[in-house]
């Protein structure tokens, strides 16, 4: 029968009030915790997917769209870059570019994007093979960990890609050569987990076949051989082909490098976008909504604190005789003070726990939705340091809400209260 | 032995009330009578240590507790004085048993469920031990109040109109239980009342003017 036990009994004695307080408190805490969860994971995803890229070059259009499509594989690509016009960027002895990774986008397999590129793309995300080997020949692919897991793909499997980025059986390249899975990548936590990676030439090969529909089997085979023979040519030599975009790492961050983006934008048919700038712009856009939600959550928490305060305060009026009688039984004023403070704390702790359960519960639903619509895997099972601060904050709100009623209780005038009650 | 000497109390802005000196031996049972406004409740609260006198001394077994510090007085009251009010005012969120456990704890005694059950049996409310107080009748609630006042075996039991809210049958029963319980722990029993039904059974009476 310690104080905490008595506080607990007192709270349980008013179940409706308890439910109201818990609903309010857990809504506030849950909303904040959910915002933190989404935010941290989103920033984490964005950060990991930066992959050290300083610049993305692609067809003209929205720079944000270029970044989203080429770095995060979220949006549709902006258009094509003919190789004949992009030769300068593909020069391996470029004075400013340290690394240039070509991307050819536009095809997918059961909703997972196929990226035509080269081995350096896999290195960008520091992905390691978990089985098989890297693609060497045209039509060989390596598959990201999540793709392999969800589509149950194994090394040696074959599949046909479909045109476009959404799952649509009508758009499958049925007459094209199948892709052959040469290897599976280990989990990295970055976007490559959700991708199917192959050589640029493989993507071209799929679309080339459309142009050769009249070919006989022999001619077709000859054409394939021809492709194989050409495989070792540098990308810049495929004058008639196009790619989607280029991911660039600079040698150093000097003035030349910084002017590069403006130069490209002003003097070529292409655009250059800096990931950091575009993502910051995106954060600013999202930030307004996030700030509004945060303010709403703070308001709910404030109201729940007020509700705890009011319910404790009004319960004092009902309980003033029993509090006075406890004093006559030998309870010190400090006992009554602690009793009421503990009631505030217990409600706050319960509210916090309900809120965390609420946020992680909704995160499970949200992760499911995000995975289905964006192929982005979020986790509901991670717990953040910020949630410890949230716990601390909850305790403080519980204490603040209880402190005035607690002080009032500790000042109970035994004589006045009990002499007053003469029926 | 309870001794009250030269006791007076003054409410702010009101004339001082003086109380007659009196002495009660261990086991004595007194009835304190008087018209409304004669200071019956004030006297009871002074004797119970709920109020500090303006002048005078109260001693119980040579403890001059009317001069104790608030902390010392709270402890002394919990250990040595049991008080029964007109209504029980038990803690609503606790069962009868838990209310009595709380009384033991606040009185600094060992928690003893068996002792509580024995007492409840004597008071004929053992079957209500696990009920919440608001499920009990007025008579039963008053028995809980008596149990709470005597559970710690106090030296002094004070009762403020313990029977005025009860019907005749319950009034008699509660009165008898109060006297028996006080006898059982050899405590001094002081009952403040204007309930005439009690006059016949208390030979020792103090009349306030």
Short mmCIF file of N, CA, C and O in Angstrom, two decimals, chain A residues 224-303:
data_model
loop_
_atom_site.label_atom_id
_atom_site.label_comp_id
_atom_site.label_asym_id
_atom_site.label_seq_id
_atom_site.Cartn_x
_atom_site.Cartn_y
_atom_site.Cartn_z
N UNK A 224 22.56 -10.65 -82.41
CA UNK A 224 22.98 -10.82 -81.03
C UNK A 224 24.50 -10.91 -80.94
O UNK A 224 25.12 -10.29 -80.09
N UNK A 225 25.07 -11.73 -81.85
CA UNK A 225 26.52 -11.88 -81.85
C UNK A 225 27.18 -10.53 -82.07
O UNK A 225 28.17 -10.20 -81.43
N UNK A 226 26.59 -9.81 -82.98
CA UNK A 226 27.10 -8.47 -83.29
C UNK A 226 27.15 -7.63 -82.01
O UNK A 226 28.14 -6.99 -81.71
N UNK A 227 26.05 -7.69 -81.25
CA UNK A 227 25.98 -6.97 -79.98
C UNK A 227 27.12 -7.36 -79.06
O UNK A 227 27.77 -6.52 -78.45
N UNK A 228 27.31 -8.67 -78.98
CA UNK A 228 28.34 -9.16 -78.06
C UNK A 228 29.71 -8.65 -78.47
O UNK A 228 30.49 -8.27 -77.61
N UNK A 229 29.92 -8.61 -79.75
CA UNK A 229 31.21 -8.17 -80.25
C UNK A 229 31.44 -6.71 -79.87
O UNK A 229 32.56 -6.30 -79.58
N UNK A 230 30.34 -5.96 -79.84
CA UNK A 230 30.47 -4.53 -79.60
C UNK A 230 30.56 -4.18 -78.12
O UNK A 230 30.80 -3.03 -77.77
N UNK A 231 30.33 -5.17 -77.28
CA UNK A 231 30.15 -4.88 -75.87
C UNK A 231 31.27 -4.08 -75.21
O UNK A 231 31.04 -3.28 -74.33
N UNK A 232 32.49 -4.34 -75.65
CA UNK A 232 33.61 -3.71 -74.97
C UNK A 232 33.85 -2.27 -75.40
O UNK A 232 34.71 -1.61 -74.87
N UNK A 233 33.08 -1.80 -76.37
CA UNK A 233 33.26 -0.40 -76.82
C UNK A 233 32.92 0.56 -75.68
O UNK A 233 31.98 0.33 -74.93
N UNK A 234 33.65 1.66 -75.56
CA UNK A 234 33.22 2.67 -74.57
C UNK A 234 31.87 3.26 -74.97
O UNK A 234 31.52 3.28 -76.15
N UNK A 235 31.14 3.70 -73.98
CA UNK A 235 29.78 4.19 -74.18
C UNK A 235 29.73 5.32 -75.22
O UNK A 235 28.80 5.41 -76.00
N UNK A 236 30.76 6.15 -75.22
CA UNK A 236 30.77 7.32 -76.09
C UNK A 236 30.76 6.94 -77.57
O UNK A 236 30.44 7.76 -78.43
N UNK A 237 31.10 5.70 -77.87
CA UNK A 237 31.16 5.28 -79.27
C UNK A 237 29.79 4.89 -79.83
O UNK A 237 29.66 4.65 -81.02
N UNK A 238 28.79 4.77 -78.99
CA UNK A 238 27.44 4.41 -79.47
C UNK A 238 26.73 5.68 -79.89
O UNK A 238 25.81 6.15 -79.21
N UNK A 239 27.14 6.22 -81.02
CA UNK A 239 26.68 7.55 -81.41
C UNK A 239 25.17 7.67 -81.57
O UNK A 239 24.60 8.72 -81.39
N UNK A 240 24.54 6.55 -81.96
CA UNK A 240 23.10 6.64 -82.26
C UNK A 240 22.22 6.37 -81.05
O UNK A 240 21.00 6.41 -81.15
N UNK A 241 22.82 6.05 -79.94
CA UNK A 241 22.04 5.68 -78.77
C UNK A 241 21.82 6.86 -77.84
O UNK A 241 22.44 7.92 -77.98
N UNK A 242 20.95 6.63 -76.86
CA UNK A 242 20.70 7.67 -75.86
C UNK A 242 20.78 7.05 -74.46
O UNK A 242 20.58 5.84 -74.31
N UNK A 243 21.06 7.89 -73.51
CA UNK A 243 20.93 7.47 -72.12
C UNK A 243 19.98 8.43 -71.43
O UNK A 243 19.50 9.39 -72.05
N UNK A 244 19.68 8.19 -70.16
CA UNK A 244 18.72 9.05 -69.46
C UNK A 244 19.41 10.17 -68.69
O UNK A 244 19.03 11.32 -68.76
N UNK A 245 20.44 9.80 -67.94
CA UNK A 245 21.10 10.82 -67.13
C UNK A 245 22.49 10.34 -66.73
O UNK A 245 22.84 9.17 -66.95
N UNK A 246 23.25 11.25 -66.15
CA UNK A 246 24.60 10.92 -65.68
C UNK A 246 24.74 11.33 -64.22
O UNK A 246 24.35 12.45 -63.85
N UNK A 247 25.26 10.44 -63.42
CA UNK A 247 25.57 10.79 -62.02
C UNK A 247 27.05 11.14 -61.96
O UNK A 247 27.89 10.37 -62.42
N UNK A 248 27.35 12.31 -61.41
CA UNK A 248 28.72 12.82 -61.45
C UNK A 248 29.29 12.99 -60.05
O UNK A 248 28.61 13.52 -59.17
N UNK A 249 30.54 12.53 -59.89
CA UNK A 249 31.31 12.94 -58.70
C UNK A 249 32.45 13.82 -59.17
O UNK A 249 33.13 13.47 -60.13
N UNK A 250 32.67 14.93 -58.47
CA UNK A 250 33.74 15.84 -58.84
C UNK A 250 35.07 15.35 -58.28
O UNK A 250 35.12 14.65 -57.27
N UNK A 251 36.13 15.82 -58.92
CA UNK A 251 37.46 15.53 -58.37
C UNK A 251 37.68 16.35 -57.10
O UNK A 251 38.27 15.90 -56.14
N UNK A 252 37.23 17.59 -57.15
CA UNK A 252 37.36 18.45 -55.97
C UNK A 252 36.32 19.53 -56.05
O UNK A 252 35.76 19.77 -57.13
N UNK A 253 36.08 20.16 -54.91
CA UNK A 253 35.06 21.20 -54.93
C UNK A 253 35.70 22.56 -55.16
O UNK A 253 35.83 23.35 -54.24
N UNK A 254 36.10 22.81 -56.42
CA UNK A 254 36.70 24.11 -56.71
C UNK A 254 35.72 24.96 -57.51
O UNK A 254 34.59 24.55 -57.78
N UNK A 255 36.17 26.15 -57.87
CA UNK A 255 35.30 27.10 -58.57
C UNK A 255 34.81 26.51 -59.88
O UNK A 255 33.63 26.62 -60.24
N UNK A 256 35.73 25.84 -60.56
CA UNK A 256 35.36 25.24 -61.85
C UNK A 256 34.20 24.27 -61.68
O UNK A 256 33.27 24.24 -62.47
N UNK A 257 34.34 23.45 -60.63
CA UNK A 257 33.30 22.46 -60.37
C UNK A 257 31.98 23.15 -60.08
O UNK A 257 30.93 22.74 -60.58
N UNK A 258 32.06 24.22 -59.27
CA UNK A 258 30.84 24.91 -58.89
C UNK A 258 30.19 25.59 -60.09
O UNK A 258 28.97 25.69 -60.18
N UNK A 259 31.02 26.07 -61.02
CA UNK A 259 30.48 26.74 -62.19
C UNK A 259 29.95 25.77 -63.23
O UNK A 259 29.23 26.16 -64.13
N UNK A 260 30.35 24.51 -63.09
CA UNK A 260 30.01 23.48 -64.06
C UNK A 260 28.49 23.41 -64.28
O UNK A 260 28.02 23.40 -65.41
N UNK A 261 27.76 23.40 -63.16
CA UNK A 261 26.31 23.25 -63.25
C UNK A 261 25.70 24.40 -64.06
O UNK A 261 24.90 24.19 -64.97
N UNK A 262 26.17 25.62 -63.77
CA UNK A 262 25.60 26.77 -64.47
C UNK A 262 25.96 26.74 -65.95
O UNK A 262 25.15 27.04 -66.81
N UNK A 263 27.21 26.33 -66.19
CA UNK A 263 27.67 26.21 -67.56
C UNK A 263 26.80 25.27 -68.36
O UNK A 263 26.39 25.58 -69.48
N UNK A 264 26.54 24.12 -67.78
CA UNK A 264 25.72 23.12 -68.47
C UNK A 264 24.32 23.67 -68.72
O UNK A 264 23.77 23.56 -69.81
N UNK A 265 23.78 24.30 -67.70
CA UNK A 265 22.41 24.80 -67.83
C UNK A 265 22.31 25.90 -68.88
O UNK A 265 21.30 26.01 -69.56
N UNK A 266 23.37 26.70 -69.00
CA UNK A 266 23.30 27.84 -69.92
C UNK A 266 23.72 27.47 -71.34
O UNK A 266 23.20 28.02 -72.29
N UNK A 267 24.68 26.55 -71.45
CA UNK A 267 25.31 26.35 -72.76
C UNK A 267 25.01 25.03 -73.44
O UNK A 267 25.54 24.77 -74.52
N UNK A 268 24.24 24.16 -72.84
CA UNK A 268 23.95 22.89 -73.49
C UNK A 268 22.45 22.65 -73.54
O UNK A 268 21.67 23.43 -72.97
N UNK A 269 22.08 21.57 -74.20
CA UNK A 269 20.66 21.19 -74.25
C UNK A 269 20.25 20.43 -72.99
O UNK A 269 19.14 19.93 -72.91
N UNK A 270 21.19 20.28 -72.10
CA UNK A 270 20.93 19.48 -70.90
C UNK A 270 20.78 20.37 -69.68
O UNK A 270 21.07 21.57 -69.73
N UNK A 271 20.38 19.76 -68.59
CA UNK A 271 20.39 20.49 -67.32
C UNK A 271 21.25 19.74 -66.32
O UNK A 271 21.42 18.51 -66.42
N UNK A 272 21.81 20.51 -65.39
CA UNK A 272 22.59 19.90 -64.31
C UNK A 272 21.92 20.28 -63.00
O UNK A 272 21.59 21.44 -62.79
N UNK A 273 21.69 19.30 -62.14
CA UNK A 273 21.04 19.59 -60.86
C UNK A 273 21.92 19.09 -59.73
O UNK A 273 22.53 18.02 -59.83
N UNK A 274 22.01 19.88 -58.66
CA UNK A 274 22.80 19.50 -57.50
C UNK A 274 21.86 18.82 -56.49
O UNK A 274 20.89 19.43 -56.05
N UNK A 275 22.13 17.58 -56.12
CA UNK A 275 21.21 16.86 -55.23
C UNK A 275 20.94 17.62 -53.93
O UNK A 275 19.78 17.77 -53.53
N UNK A 276 22.01 18.13 -53.30
CA UNK A 276 21.84 18.77 -52.00
C UNK A 276 20.85 19.94 -52.10
O UNK A 276 19.96 20.09 -51.25
N UNK A 277 20.98 20.74 -53.16
CA UNK A 277 20.11 21.93 -53.31
C UNK A 277 18.66 21.48 -53.53
O UNK A 277 17.73 21.99 -52.88
N UNK A 278 18.48 20.50 -54.41
CA UNK A 278 17.12 20.09 -54.73
C UNK A 278 16.43 19.42 -53.53
O UNK A 278 15.25 19.63 -53.28
N UNK A 279 17.20 18.62 -52.81
CA UNK A 279 16.61 17.93 -51.65
C UNK A 279 16.28 18.92 -50.54
O UNK A 279 15.25 18.82 -49.88
N UNK A 280 17.15 19.93 -50.40
CA UNK A 280 16.84 20.98 -49.43
C UNK A 280 15.55 21.70 -49.79
O UNK A 280 14.75 22.04 -48.93
N UNK A 281 15.39 21.89 -51.12
CA UNK A 281 14.17 22.55 -51.58
C UNK A 281 12.95 21.69 -51.25
O UNK A 281 11.92 22.17 -50.80
N UNK A 282 13.13 20.37 -51.42
CA UNK A 282 12.05 19.44 -51.11
C UNK A 282 11.72 19.47 -49.61
O UNK A 282 10.56 19.52 -49.21
N UNK A 283 12.79 19.49 -48.79
CA UNK A 283 12.59 19.56 -47.33
C UNK A 283 11.81 20.82 -46.97
O UNK A 283 10.93 20.80 -46.11
N UNK A 284 12.16 21.93 -47.62
CA UNK A 284 11.48 23.19 -47.31
C UNK A 284 10.00 23.07 -47.64
O UNK A 284 9.15 23.52 -46.88
N UNK A 285 9.72 22.43 -48.80
CA UNK A 285 8.31 22.26 -49.19
C UNK A 285 7.58 21.37 -48.19
O UNK A 285 6.49 21.69 -47.73
N UNK A 286 8.22 20.23 -47.85
CA UNK A 286 7.60 19.30 -46.91
C UNK A 286 7.56 19.90 -45.52
O UNK A 286 6.67 19.63 -44.74
N UNK A 287 8.60 20.71 -45.23
CA UNK A 287 8.78 21.26 -43.89
C UNK A 287 7.58 22.03 -43.40
O UNK A 287 7.24 21.98 -42.23
N UNK A 288 6.91 22.75 -44.32
CA UNK A 288 5.74 23.55 -43.92
C UNK A 288 4.68 22.63 -43.33
O UNK A 288 4.14 22.88 -42.25
N UNK A 289 4.40 21.55 -44.04
CA UNK A 289 3.41 20.59 -43.55
C UNK A 289 3.85 19.96 -42.24
O UNK A 289 3.05 19.80 -41.32
N UNK A 290 5.14 19.67 -42.17
CA UNK A 290 5.66 19.03 -40.97
C UNK A 290 5.54 19.96 -39.77
O UNK A 290 5.14 19.55 -38.68
N UNK A 291 5.89 21.24 -40.00
CA UNK A 291 5.80 22.23 -38.93
C UNK A 291 4.35 22.34 -38.44
O UNK A 291 4.09 22.43 -37.24
N UNK A 292 3.43 22.35 -39.41
CA UNK A 292 2.01 22.48 -39.04
C UNK A 292 1.57 21.28 -38.20
O UNK A 292 0.90 21.44 -37.17
N UNK A 293 2.00 20.09 -38.61
CA UNK A 293 1.64 18.88 -37.85
C UNK A 293 2.26 18.92 -36.46
O UNK A 293 1.64 18.53 -35.47
N UNK A 294 3.52 19.38 -36.40
CA UNK A 294 4.20 19.47 -35.11
C UNK A 294 3.47 20.42 -34.18
O UNK A 294 3.27 20.14 -33.00
N UNK A 295 3.05 21.57 -34.75
CA UNK A 295 2.34 22.56 -33.95
C UNK A 295 1.03 21.95 -33.44
O UNK A 295 0.66 22.14 -32.28
N UNK A 296 0.37 21.21 -34.31
CA UNK A 296 -0.89 20.57 -33.92
C UNK A 296 -0.64 19.57 -32.79
O UNK A 296 -1.37 19.53 -31.79
N UNK A 297 0.44 18.78 -32.92
CA UNK A 297 0.77 17.80 -31.89
C UNK A 297 1.05 18.49 -30.56
O UNK A 297 0.60 18.05 -29.51
N UNK A 298 1.80 19.61 -30.63
CA UNK A 298 2.12 20.36 -29.41
C UNK A 298 0.83 20.86 -28.75
O UNK A 298 0.68 20.82 -27.54
N UNK A 299 -0.09 21.33 -29.60
CA UNK A 299 -1.36 21.84 -29.10
C UNK A 299 -2.12 20.72 -28.39
O UNK A 299 -2.66 20.90 -27.30
N UNK A 300 -2.14 19.54 -29.02
CA UNK A 300 -2.85 18.41 -28.42
C UNK A 300 -2.22 18.05 -27.08
O UNK A 300 -2.91 17.80 -26.09
N UNK A 301 -0.88 18.06 -27.04
CA UNK A 301 -0.20 17.73 -25.78
C UNK A 301 -0.52 18.78 -24.71
O UNK A 301 -0.76 18.45 -23.55
N UNK A 302 -0.55 20.04 -25.14
CA UNK A 302 -0.88 21.09 -24.18
C UNK A 302 -2.30 20.88 -23.63
O UNK A 302 -2.53 20.94 -22.42
N UNK A 303 -3.23 20.58 -24.54
CA UNK A 303 -4.62 20.35 -24.12
C UNK A 303 -4.69 19.13 -23.19
O UNK A 303 -5.41 19.13 -22.20
#
